[in-house]
Short mmCIF file of C-alpha atoms in Angstrom, two decimals:
data_model
loop_
_atom_site.label_atom_id
_atom_site.label_comp_id
_atom_site.label_asym_id
_atom_site.label_seq_id
_atom_site.Cartn_x
_atom_site.Cartn_y
_atom_site.Cartn_z
CA MET A 572 100.42 94.58 105.67
CA LYS A 573 102.18 93.76 102.40
CA LYS A 574 103.31 95.92 99.49
CA GLU A 575 102.55 94.06 96.36
CA GLN A 576 102.27 94.18 92.50
CA TYR A 577 99.07 93.25 90.92
CA ARG A 578 98.30 93.24 87.26
CA ILE A 579 95.02 94.49 85.68
CA VAL A 580 93.20 91.50 84.17
CA ARG A 581 89.91 93.43 83.56
CA ASN A 582 88.61 96.87 84.13
CA LYS A 583 85.22 96.93 82.78
CA ARG A 584 82.33 99.42 83.10
CA ILE A 585 79.21 97.65 84.62
CA ALA A 586 77.17 100.58 85.46
CA PRO A 587 77.28 104.46 84.70
CA GLY A 588 80.57 105.41 86.38
CA THR A 589 80.99 102.12 87.83
CA PHE A 590 83.75 99.69 87.21
CA GLU A 591 84.65 96.08 87.90
CA LEU A 592 88.47 95.79 88.31
CA VAL A 593 90.01 92.32 88.47
CA LEU A 594 93.51 92.03 89.50
CA GLU A 595 95.97 89.13 89.44
CA GLY A 596 98.94 88.64 91.63
CA ASN A 597 100.95 86.37 93.93
CA GLY A 598 99.31 84.79 96.92
CA ASN A 599 95.97 85.34 98.76
CA VAL A 600 95.09 88.76 99.82
CA ASP A 601 93.83 89.34 103.54
CA GLY A 602 92.07 92.16 104.77
CA GLU A 603 88.94 94.25 103.96
CA PHE A 604 90.35 96.78 101.47
CA VAL A 605 93.46 97.28 99.35
CA HIS A 606 95.32 100.73 99.08
CA ILE A 607 96.14 101.56 95.43
CA ALA A 608 98.86 103.67 94.23
CA ILE A 609 97.69 105.74 91.23
CA PRO A 610 100.59 107.11 89.34
CA GLY A 611 100.56 111.00 89.42
CA PHE A 612 98.60 111.19 92.74
CA TYR A 613 100.08 111.64 96.04
CA LEU A 614 97.98 109.45 98.18
CA ARG A 615 96.76 106.04 97.54
CA ARG A 616 93.13 105.15 96.91
CA PRO A 617 91.53 102.63 99.46
CA LEU A 618 88.95 100.25 97.68
CA SER A 619 87.07 97.58 99.32
CA ILE A 620 87.48 93.99 98.11
CA CYS A 621 84.39 92.65 96.36
CA ASP A 622 85.59 88.92 95.75
CA LYS A 623 88.76 87.02 96.00
CA GLY A 624 90.35 83.95 94.98
CA PRO A 625 93.82 82.32 94.91
CA GLY A 626 95.98 85.08 93.42
CA SER A 627 92.92 87.12 92.29
CA LEU A 628 91.05 89.99 93.61
CA THR A 629 87.77 91.78 92.47
CA ILE A 630 87.04 95.33 93.16
CA VAL A 631 84.05 97.31 92.27
CA TYR A 632 84.51 100.98 92.35
CA LYS A 633 82.72 104.22 91.26
CA VAL A 634 84.64 107.27 89.66
CA VAL A 635 84.26 109.94 92.18
CA GLY A 636 87.25 112.01 91.63
CA LYS A 637 90.46 112.55 89.60
CA GLY A 638 92.22 109.47 91.11
CA THR A 639 89.55 106.96 90.18
CA LYS A 640 89.03 108.60 86.74
CA VAL A 641 92.62 107.69 86.03
CA LEU A 642 92.15 104.33 87.19
CA SER A 643 89.05 103.57 85.24
CA GLU A 644 91.20 104.45 82.06
CA MET A 645 94.00 101.79 83.00
CA THR A 646 93.94 99.07 80.54
CA GLU A 647 94.62 95.34 80.81
CA GLY A 648 98.25 94.40 81.79
CA THR A 649 98.92 97.51 83.76
CA VAL A 650 100.71 96.75 86.83
CA LEU A 651 99.36 98.38 90.14
CA GLU A 652 101.34 98.73 93.36
CA ILE A 653 98.97 97.96 96.17
CA LEU A 654 99.25 97.61 99.95
CA THR A 655 97.16 94.50 101.09
CA GLY A 656 96.20 93.11 104.42
CA LEU A 657 94.43 96.17 105.45
CA GLY A 658 91.30 96.74 107.80
CA ARG A 659 89.32 94.65 109.95
CA GLY A 660 86.21 93.31 107.98
CA PHE A 661 82.82 91.80 108.58
CA ASP A 662 82.81 88.92 111.06
CA PRO A 663 80.88 85.99 109.43
CA ASP A 664 81.05 84.17 112.66
CA ALA A 665 79.19 86.85 114.60
CA CYS A 666 75.91 85.64 113.03
CA ARG A 667 74.37 82.64 114.88
CA GLY A 668 71.30 82.26 112.72
CA GLU A 669 69.70 84.20 109.96
CA ALA A 670 71.61 87.06 108.58
CA LEU A 671 70.37 90.17 106.96
CA LEU A 672 72.73 91.93 104.50
CA VAL A 673 71.84 95.73 103.72
CA GLY A 674 73.83 97.49 101.08
CA GLY A 675 73.42 100.87 99.40
CA GLY A 676 75.02 101.75 96.02
CA LEU A 677 78.74 101.10 96.18
CA GLY A 678 78.21 99.51 99.73
CA VAL A 679 76.91 96.65 97.90
CA PRO A 680 80.20 94.98 96.55
CA PRO A 681 81.90 94.52 99.98
CA LEU A 682 78.97 92.49 101.08
CA TYR A 683 79.20 90.06 98.26
CA LEU A 684 82.30 88.27 99.65
CA LEU A 685 80.63 88.24 103.20
CA ALA A 686 77.48 86.58 101.54
CA LYS A 687 79.67 83.78 100.10
CA GLU A 688 81.56 83.29 103.55
CA LEU A 689 78.20 83.13 105.48
CA LYS A 690 76.50 80.66 102.94
CA ALA A 691 79.93 78.57 103.33
CA ARG A 692 79.17 78.35 107.02
CA GLY A 693 75.47 77.37 106.25
CA LYS A 694 73.69 80.37 107.25
CA LYS A 695 70.52 81.69 105.86
CA VAL A 696 71.06 84.92 103.97
CA THR A 697 68.77 87.54 103.02
CA ALA A 698 69.99 90.64 101.11
CA VAL A 699 68.34 93.98 100.65
CA LEU A 700 70.13 95.97 98.01
CA GLY A 701 69.43 99.66 97.33
CA PHE A 702 70.13 101.71 94.30
CA ASN A 703 69.10 105.11 92.86
CA LYS A 704 67.69 103.73 89.78
CA ALA A 705 67.54 100.74 87.24
CA GLU A 706 70.70 101.69 85.34
CA GLU A 707 72.81 101.58 88.50
CA LEU A 708 72.02 98.09 89.66
CA ILE A 709 75.13 96.23 90.22
CA LEU A 710 75.87 92.54 91.15
CA VAL A 711 72.05 91.67 91.70
CA PRO A 712 72.32 88.30 89.72
CA GLN A 713 75.49 87.39 91.65
CA PHE A 714 73.78 88.00 95.08
CA GLU A 715 70.61 86.10 93.71
CA SER A 716 72.65 83.15 92.92
CA ILE A 717 74.16 82.67 96.50
CA CYS A 718 71.58 84.29 98.78
CA ASP A 719 68.09 82.56 99.84
CA ALA A 720 66.40 85.96 99.32
CA VAL A 721 67.21 89.11 97.61
CA THR A 722 65.15 92.43 97.68
CA VAL A 723 66.07 95.33 95.40
CA SER A 724 64.83 98.80 95.90
CA THR A 725 65.32 101.90 93.98
CA VAL A 726 64.68 105.56 94.78
CA ASP A 727 62.75 106.13 91.68
CA GLY A 728 60.93 102.85 91.92
CA SER A 729 62.19 101.72 88.45
CA VAL A 730 63.06 98.39 89.85
CA GLY A 731 61.77 96.39 93.18
CA VAL A 732 60.59 98.58 95.95
CA LYS A 733 60.28 102.15 95.63
CA GLY A 734 62.14 104.17 98.12
CA PHE A 735 65.11 103.44 100.33
CA VAL A 736 66.52 100.09 101.88
CA THR A 737 64.68 100.93 104.97
CA ASP A 738 61.34 100.96 102.96
CA ALA A 739 62.05 97.48 101.83
CA ILE A 740 62.99 96.19 105.28
CA ALA A 741 59.81 97.76 106.60
CA GLY A 742 57.85 95.68 104.24
CA MET A 743 59.64 92.35 105.15
CA ASP A 744 57.63 90.76 107.84
CA ARG A 745 60.39 88.79 109.46
CA SER A 746 63.11 89.17 112.14
CA TYR A 747 66.88 88.27 111.70
CA ASP A 748 69.68 87.10 114.35
CA TYR A 749 72.31 89.57 112.82
CA PHE A 750 72.82 92.30 110.29
CA TYR A 751 75.54 93.48 108.24
CA THR A 752 75.49 97.09 106.31
CA CYS A 753 77.57 98.95 104.02
CA GLY A 754 76.59 102.28 102.09
CA PRO A 755 75.90 105.83 102.76
CA MET A 756 76.42 106.97 106.32
CA VAL A 757 72.64 108.17 106.63
CA MET A 758 71.54 104.80 105.17
CA MET A 759 73.51 102.88 107.80
CA LYS A 760 72.41 105.07 110.60
CA ALA A 761 68.88 104.32 109.46
CA VAL A 762 69.28 100.72 109.31
CA CYS A 763 71.11 100.54 112.68
CA ARG A 764 68.21 102.34 114.33
CA MET A 765 65.47 100.37 112.52
CA VAL A 766 66.81 96.74 112.64
CA GLU A 767 66.57 95.48 116.30
CA CYS A 768 68.91 92.66 116.19
CA PRO A 769 72.77 93.40 116.68
CA GLY A 770 74.76 93.84 113.63
CA GLU A 771 77.95 95.70 112.21
CA ALA A 772 78.59 98.52 109.67
CA SER A 773 81.28 99.26 107.36
CA LEU A 774 82.27 102.84 107.70
CA GLU A 775 84.03 105.22 105.26
CA GLU A 776 86.29 108.17 106.07
CA ARG A 777 89.09 110.00 104.21
CA MET A 778 92.24 108.29 104.75
CA GLY A 779 95.83 109.03 104.87
CA CYS A 780 98.33 106.13 105.38
CA GLY A 781 95.33 103.34 105.29
CA ALA A 782 97.39 101.21 107.81
CA GLY A 783 96.55 102.82 111.30
CA PHE A 784 99.64 104.88 111.95
CA CYS A 785 98.73 108.54 110.77
CA TYR A 786 95.38 108.85 112.59
CA GLY A 787 93.79 110.84 109.77
CA CYS A 788 90.65 108.75 109.85
CA SER A 789 89.66 108.46 113.51
CA ILE A 790 86.21 108.47 114.61
CA GLU A 791 84.63 108.76 118.01
CA THR A 792 82.92 105.75 119.49
CA LYS A 793 81.42 104.57 122.62
CA ASN A 794 84.82 102.83 123.35
CA GLY A 795 86.87 106.09 122.49
CA PRO A 796 88.62 107.10 119.50
CA ARG A 797 88.94 104.42 116.75
CA ARG A 798 90.77 104.38 113.36
CA VAL A 799 88.31 103.59 110.38
CA CYS A 800 91.40 102.03 108.38
CA LYS A 801 92.71 99.70 111.09
CA ASP A 802 90.17 99.28 113.88
CA GLY A 803 87.59 99.26 111.19
CA PRO A 804 86.27 99.98 108.67
CA VAL A 805 83.75 97.54 110.22
CA PHE A 806 82.40 98.38 113.59
CA LYS A 807 79.72 96.84 115.69
CA LYS A 808 76.50 98.53 116.12
CA GLU A 809 76.93 99.03 119.78
CA GLU A 810 80.15 100.48 119.35
CA LEU A 811 78.82 103.32 117.19
CA SER A 812 77.76 106.56 118.84
CA TRP A 813 74.63 106.54 116.30
CA MET B 756 134.23 99.20 101.06
CA VAL B 757 131.83 99.05 103.97
CA LYS B 758 129.84 102.33 104.11
CA ASP B 759 129.50 104.01 107.53
CA LEU B 760 125.96 105.44 107.79
CA SER B 761 126.16 106.02 111.63
CA VAL B 762 125.43 109.52 113.14
CA ASP B 763 125.64 111.00 116.43
CA LEU B 764 123.08 113.31 118.00
CA CYS B 765 124.19 114.79 121.21
CA GLY B 766 126.00 111.60 122.30
CA VAL B 767 123.06 109.33 121.06
CA HIS B 768 124.54 107.01 118.52
CA LEU B 769 122.12 106.39 115.43
CA LYS B 770 123.13 103.45 113.09
CA ASN B 771 121.98 105.57 110.12
CA PRO B 772 120.36 109.21 109.84
CA VAL B 773 116.81 107.92 108.87
CA ILE B 774 113.98 108.75 111.33
CA PRO B 775 110.28 108.69 110.63
CA ALA B 776 108.99 111.98 111.57
CA SER B 777 106.49 112.51 114.41
CA GLY B 778 103.03 112.18 113.35
CA THR B 779 103.71 110.06 110.39
CA PHE B 780 104.55 106.80 112.11
CA GLY B 781 102.29 106.47 115.09
CA PHE B 782 104.03 105.17 118.32
CA GLY B 783 106.15 103.03 116.10
CA LEU B 784 104.46 99.53 116.95
CA GLU B 785 101.73 100.22 114.46
CA LEU B 786 104.46 99.35 111.74
CA SER B 787 106.30 96.50 113.54
CA ASP B 788 104.48 93.97 111.58
CA ALA B 789 105.41 95.49 108.32
CA PHE B 790 109.12 95.51 108.69
CA ASP B 791 111.88 95.22 111.09
CA LEU B 792 111.79 98.52 113.07
CA ASN B 793 115.63 98.06 113.84
CA LEU B 794 116.24 99.18 110.32
CA LEU B 795 115.56 102.79 111.41
CA GLY B 796 118.28 104.92 112.96
CA GLY B 797 115.49 106.57 115.05
CA ILE B 798 111.86 106.90 115.63
CA SER B 799 110.03 110.17 116.41
CA LEU B 800 106.76 109.14 118.17
CA LYS B 801 103.61 110.91 117.68
CA GLY B 802 103.14 114.32 119.31
CA THR B 803 101.88 113.99 122.88
CA THR B 804 100.24 116.38 125.29
CA ARG B 805 99.53 116.15 129.00
CA GLU B 806 95.93 114.84 128.72
CA ALA B 807 94.59 112.43 126.06
CA ARG B 808 93.28 114.43 123.10
CA TYR B 809 90.84 113.15 120.46
CA GLY B 810 92.04 115.67 117.91
CA ASN B 811 90.19 117.48 115.31
CA PRO B 812 86.96 116.49 113.36
CA THR B 813 87.22 114.56 110.05
CA PRO B 814 88.03 115.04 107.26
CA ARG B 815 91.72 115.58 108.36
CA ILE B 816 93.25 114.70 105.12
CA ALA B 817 93.35 116.46 101.85
CA GLU B 818 95.43 115.49 98.90
CA CYS B 819 97.42 118.16 96.93
CA GLU B 820 99.81 118.10 94.07
CA GLY B 821 103.08 116.70 95.33
CA GLY B 822 101.79 116.70 99.04
CA MET B 823 99.07 116.50 101.30
CA ILE B 824 97.49 118.62 104.15
CA ASN B 825 96.72 117.22 107.54
CA SER B 826 94.69 118.40 110.44
CA VAL B 827 94.87 115.52 112.95
CA GLY B 828 95.09 117.75 115.72
CA LEU B 829 97.46 115.96 118.02
CA GLN B 830 95.23 113.10 118.83
CA ASN B 831 97.33 111.10 121.51
CA PRO B 832 96.64 109.06 124.73
CA GLY B 833 98.46 111.61 126.84
CA ILE B 834 102.02 111.58 128.44
CA ASP B 835 101.36 108.91 131.08
CA VAL B 836 100.30 106.21 128.50
CA LEU B 837 103.10 107.21 126.35
CA VAL B 838 105.77 106.76 129.06
CA ASP B 839 103.99 103.85 130.92
CA GLU B 840 102.68 101.81 127.97
CA LYS B 841 103.59 102.98 124.47
CA VAL B 842 107.57 103.30 124.96
CA PRO B 843 107.76 100.09 127.09
CA ALA B 844 106.07 98.12 124.32
CA LEU B 845 108.12 99.71 121.49
CA ARG B 846 111.31 98.83 123.35
CA ARG B 847 110.45 95.37 123.39
CA VAL B 848 111.23 95.26 119.62
CA TYR B 849 113.22 98.34 119.01
CA GLY B 850 116.74 98.98 120.00
CA GLY B 851 117.50 102.30 118.02
CA CYS B 852 116.89 105.92 119.10
CA VAL B 853 113.51 106.53 120.53
CA ILE B 854 112.48 110.39 120.16
CA ALA B 855 109.49 111.63 122.24
CA ASN B 856 107.51 114.45 120.61
CA ILE B 857 106.01 116.65 123.13
CA SER B 858 103.47 119.38 122.49
CA GLY B 859 101.44 121.70 124.89
CA PHE B 860 99.10 124.61 125.62
CA SER B 861 101.15 126.17 128.33
CA LEU B 862 104.62 126.46 129.64
CA ASP B 863 103.47 124.17 132.48
CA GLU B 864 102.20 121.57 130.27
CA TYR B 865 105.30 121.50 128.30
CA ARG B 866 107.50 121.25 131.48
CA GLU B 867 105.31 118.52 133.10
CA CYS B 868 105.38 116.27 129.87
CA CYS B 869 109.18 116.89 129.16
CA GLU B 870 109.97 115.93 133.00
CA LYS B 871 108.00 112.76 132.51
CA ALA B 872 109.62 112.01 129.25
CA ASP B 873 113.15 112.62 130.80
CA ALA B 874 112.40 109.94 133.55
CA CYS B 875 111.19 107.55 130.89
CA LYS B 876 114.27 105.02 130.52
CA GLY B 877 113.08 103.98 126.91
CA ILE B 878 113.38 107.51 125.59
CA ASP B 879 116.70 108.97 124.26
CA ILE B 880 115.98 112.42 122.93
CA ILE B 881 112.99 114.93 123.79
CA GLU B 882 111.67 116.77 120.66
CA VAL B 883 109.65 119.86 121.72
CA ASN B 884 106.92 120.64 119.27
CA ILE B 885 106.50 124.42 119.23
CA SER B 886 105.16 124.24 115.62
CA CYS B 887 101.84 122.18 115.20
CA PRO B 888 99.73 124.39 113.10
CA ASN B 889 96.49 122.24 113.91
CA VAL B 890 95.66 123.47 117.41
CA HIS B 891 94.66 126.62 118.89
CA ASN B 892 96.39 128.69 121.46
CA GLY B 893 99.18 125.81 121.52
CA GLY B 894 101.85 124.33 119.38
CA MET B 895 102.69 126.83 116.71
CA ALA B 896 101.57 129.81 119.03
CA PHE B 897 104.97 129.16 120.90
CA GLY B 898 107.04 128.78 117.86
CA THR B 899 106.23 132.02 116.03
CA SER B 900 108.15 134.54 117.86
CA ALA B 901 111.81 134.22 119.31
CA ASP B 902 110.75 135.20 122.87
CA SER B 903 108.12 132.56 123.28
CA ALA B 904 110.29 130.03 121.71
CA ALA B 905 113.14 130.83 123.99
CA GLY B 906 110.62 130.77 126.91
CA VAL B 907 109.48 127.07 126.06
CA THR B 908 113.07 126.16 125.51
CA ALA B 909 114.17 127.39 128.99
CA ALA B 910 111.34 125.96 130.70
CA VAL B 911 111.91 122.48 129.46
CA LYS B 912 115.50 122.69 129.78
CA SER B 913 115.26 123.29 133.45
CA VAL B 914 113.78 119.86 133.84
CA CYS B 915 115.56 117.64 131.26
CA ARG B 916 118.92 115.92 131.37
CA LYS B 917 118.34 114.13 128.11
CA PRO B 918 119.11 116.23 124.86
CA VAL B 919 116.22 118.57 123.99
CA PHE B 920 115.64 119.29 120.20
CA ILE B 921 113.07 122.09 119.44
CA LYS B 922 110.92 121.44 116.50
CA LEU B 923 110.60 124.60 114.57
CA SER B 924 107.71 125.87 112.41
CA PRO B 925 108.42 127.25 108.91
CA ASN B 926 105.45 129.54 109.27
CA VAL B 927 107.53 132.53 110.33
CA THR B 928 109.26 135.40 108.77
CA ASP B 929 112.61 134.70 110.00
CA ILE B 930 113.29 131.03 111.11
CA VAL B 931 117.09 131.85 111.75
CA SER B 932 116.30 134.35 114.57
CA ILE B 933 114.00 131.61 116.24
CA ALA B 934 116.42 129.06 115.82
CA ARG B 935 119.20 131.29 117.49
CA ALA B 936 116.72 132.11 120.32
CA CYS B 937 116.30 128.42 121.15
CA GLU B 938 120.07 127.97 120.97
CA ASP B 939 120.64 130.58 123.26
CA ALA B 940 118.02 129.46 125.72
CA GLY B 941 119.95 126.08 126.03
CA ALA B 942 118.42 123.71 123.30
CA ASP B 943 120.71 120.87 122.39
CA GLY B 944 119.50 120.55 118.90
CA LEU B 945 116.75 121.72 116.48
CA SER B 946 114.26 119.79 114.22
CA LEU B 947 112.96 121.70 111.19
CA VAL B 948 110.59 122.01 109.67
CA ASN B 949 107.06 121.15 110.71
CA THR B 950 104.33 121.46 108.26
CA PHE B 951 103.28 124.74 106.24
CA LEU B 952 99.77 126.05 107.05
CA GLY B 953 97.67 125.48 104.10
CA MET B 954 94.16 125.01 102.70
CA ARG B 955 92.13 123.21 100.04
CA ILE B 956 88.61 124.15 99.03
CA ASP B 957 86.03 121.49 97.55
CA ILE B 958 84.64 123.69 94.62
CA ALA B 959 81.61 121.61 94.28
CA ARG B 960 80.51 121.78 97.66
CA ARG B 961 81.86 125.23 98.22
CA ARG B 962 83.75 124.62 101.39
CA PRO B 963 87.03 123.69 102.83
CA VAL B 964 87.96 120.08 102.46
CA ILE B 965 89.46 119.95 105.69
CA ALA B 966 86.94 120.12 108.55
CA ASN B 967 89.32 122.26 110.48
CA LYS B 968 89.36 124.69 107.48
CA MET B 969 93.22 124.75 107.50
CA GLY B 970 95.84 122.14 108.07
CA GLY B 971 99.67 121.57 107.80
CA PHE B 972 100.97 121.11 104.02
CA SER B 973 103.71 118.47 103.68
CA GLY B 974 105.19 116.20 101.11
CA LYS B 975 107.61 116.41 98.19
CA ALA B 976 106.63 119.74 97.13
CA VAL B 977 107.96 121.39 100.40
CA PHE B 978 111.44 119.97 100.14
CA PRO B 979 113.34 122.86 98.54
CA VAL B 980 111.78 125.27 101.00
CA ALA B 981 112.62 122.92 104.04
CA LEU B 982 116.19 122.39 102.61
CA ARG B 983 116.75 126.04 102.41
CA MET B 984 115.83 126.81 105.96
CA VAL B 985 117.84 123.72 107.26
CA TYR B 986 120.73 125.21 105.18
CA GLN B 987 120.15 128.83 106.73
CA VAL B 988 119.85 127.36 110.45
CA ALA B 989 122.56 124.81 110.32
CA HIS B 990 124.97 127.48 109.23
CA ALA B 991 123.84 130.11 111.72
CA CYS B 992 123.70 127.71 114.92
CA ARG B 993 126.40 125.41 116.49
CA ILE B 994 123.92 122.76 117.73
CA PRO B 995 122.78 119.84 115.61
CA VAL B 996 119.64 119.66 113.12
CA MET B 997 117.43 117.07 112.33
CA GLY B 998 116.31 118.02 108.77
CA CYS B 999 112.68 117.38 107.73
CA GLY B 1000 110.40 118.34 105.11
CA GLY B 1001 109.47 116.60 101.84
CA VAL B 1002 112.20 113.91 102.17
CA ALA B 1003 111.37 110.87 99.95
CA SER B 1004 114.52 109.43 98.78
CA ALA B 1005 118.16 108.58 99.56
CA SER B 1006 119.45 111.56 97.44
CA ASP B 1007 116.93 113.86 99.51
CA VAL B 1008 118.86 112.61 102.76
CA ILE B 1009 122.10 113.38 101.11
CA GLU B 1010 121.00 116.70 100.13
CA MET B 1011 119.77 117.42 103.53
CA MET B 1012 122.82 116.36 105.33
CA MET B 1013 124.94 118.43 102.74
CA ALA B 1014 122.68 121.37 103.80
CA GLY B 1015 123.77 120.78 107.30
CA ALA B 1016 121.26 118.15 108.88
CA THR B 1017 122.99 115.59 111.19
CA ALA B 1018 119.97 113.44 110.81
CA VAL B 1019 117.03 113.25 108.65
CA GLN B 1020 113.25 113.04 109.22
CA VAL B 1021 110.97 111.38 106.75
CA GLY B 1022 107.36 112.47 107.00
CA ALA B 1023 104.31 112.49 104.46
CA GLU B 1024 106.42 109.93 102.51
CA ASN B 1025 105.56 107.30 105.01
CA LEU B 1026 101.68 107.93 104.31
CA ARG B 1027 102.21 107.10 100.58
CA ASN B 1028 104.63 104.31 101.19
CA PRO B 1029 104.86 102.78 104.71
CA TYR B 1030 108.10 101.19 103.65
CA ALA B 1031 109.70 104.31 102.68
CA CYS B 1032 112.26 104.80 105.62
CA PRO B 1033 113.53 101.18 105.44
CA GLU B 1034 113.88 101.38 101.58
CA ILE B 1035 115.65 104.74 102.01
CA ALA B 1036 118.07 103.22 104.40
CA GLU B 1037 118.80 100.47 102.20
CA ALA B 1038 119.57 102.80 99.30
CA LEU B 1039 121.84 104.85 101.17
CA PRO B 1040 124.92 102.83 100.82
CA HIS B 1041 124.60 102.49 97.02
CA LEU B 1042 124.16 106.09 96.47
CA MET B 1043 127.16 106.72 98.72
CA GLU B 1044 129.13 104.31 96.71
CA GLU B 1045 128.17 106.35 93.49
CA LEU B 1046 129.16 109.65 95.18
CA GLY B 1047 132.34 108.36 96.66
CA ILE B 1048 131.07 108.89 100.18
CA ASN B 1049 132.50 106.58 103.08
CA SER B 1050 131.06 107.84 105.92
CA LEU B 1051 127.68 110.05 106.06
CA LYS B 1052 129.33 112.14 109.00
CA GLU B 1053 131.85 113.64 106.40
CA ILE B 1054 129.17 115.42 104.45
CA ILE B 1055 127.22 116.90 107.24
CA GLY B 1056 127.11 120.79 106.30
CA THR B 1057 129.66 120.65 103.60
CA VAL B 1058 127.71 122.79 101.24
#
C-alpha cells in the first residue's frame, strides 16, 4: 500500500451516470483497486482499476451516491489523494486455455485490463458483456479491439442478445477452460452455477479501511472468513459458498 | 532542544503516546508493509474472545458526517491464536508496547482470556473491553453498570500480574461512577471511550444501513464528548487513562493529554488514513516546539 497524489487528466461522462476518470501520477500502480479520498467525506471510495500505463490510471465509475457525485464534478488538474496497491485481482495465469470473461454493467471495466493481460499471454479470450439498455453500453469497442469474440446482451433487447449475460452464454455453443466474472452479485452467482469450468469472481462489499485491517468487509467462504478488500476482491469459484 | 515524547503506563515505557485503538489496526502486522510500526508508542490489538468469531453480517460500515458507524462484531481468531501466532509474529517486527484487548460474554471467559494474555510474553498491557456495542449479552452489557464493571475488573485482576486497563463505554449516564468502581476493584488504568451506539437509515431502501441495525459511532465528531469524559474521569481517579475518541491530529493528542490522558489512542482516523498514527507521532515534536513544551509528561492533566 502507498498513499499518493494523482492529478485528474480527464473526467468524462461516457454513459448516463457513468464516468471515465484518467489520473496521472508517479510510478506504476499495483493492485486491483484504488481508495480515493474525496474532500468532505469521511471515508474513501474504493474504485476498480480499468486500465493503467506508466504513471497513468483509468477508472470507470458510476455515480451511486453523494461521494461519487462530487467526484464526477471534479475538473482536470484537481489533485486526488489515493491509496494504491490494494486488493488481490484476477489471476491471468490461472487460465491454461480459452478464457471466458463475463461482465455486467459496472463490472465490465475491471475485466478490460484482464483481457489485455490474457491476450499478452497469447490466450483466446471471449467476452460476454451485459447491460440494461443500449445507452448504458460502455467499453464495447475497446473489448472488440482486443478480444477474439465479444457478445453483448441487454435486458431490454435494444442491442445484442435480449436478456441477461446467462442468456447470452446459454446461446453460445462452446466450452471454455476458465472464466472470470465481475458484476452484480446475483449475476456472478448465476454465472458460477452455469459455467462448468473453474473460474473466479470479483466481489463487492461496503469497505472501511480498504487495506485489510478493520475487518469491515468480511465474507464467509468455504475456507473461513475472508476480507474482500485484502484477501479479494477476486475469489476462486470453489472458495465461495454460493 | 530535543523533545521528550515518552510516557509511562504503569511502569511500561512508551517512546510516544500514540497508540492505534483496538479494532482499527488489526493485529498490527496488517500494516507492517505500510510503515515502520516502531514509530508507534503502542499498539492495541483487535478485540479477542475465547473462541474464534466470524462477527456480524455485512454491511458492517456506514459513513456519517464527521465519522462512521461500525458493527464488525468482534471478528477474531480466538485467544489461543492471538497468543500463539499473532503476538509472536508482531513481536518479530515491533518492539513497542503491545496491548491485548480482551472481550467476553461471561466472567469466566474474561478471566480465562486475560489469564492467557497475562502468560503471553509479548503482551505488555491487558485492555479489557467491557464496552463493545456490537455484540449481545457481552461486551457493553458488562460496562454499563458500576457493579458489573467492578465484577469484571476484580475477576480479571485475580489472574493478571500485568497492568490491566478497563475500556469504558460512553453509553452510560455517569461514566465517572463506573470509572471509580473499576479503580476500587483494582484496575491499574482506564481506556476511554469506546464507540457511541448509533444508527443510519437508507431512506431509499427504507431500512438500516448496517445489517445489525445499530453500531458504534466514532470519528472526529465525537472528540469533544470523549475529551470531556477523559477530563472528568482523569480528575476523579488516580490511575492512568488512555484517552480515545475522535483523535485525528497532533493537537488532538495534546488536548487529550492536557485533559488528563497519559497516552492517546487513535481509532477511526486510521480507516481514513492508514498513515495517521506515524504522521501524528512525527507532527508532535513540531507542535510541542510551537507550544513551548519540552516533555509531554509535563502536560498530563494540567487543565
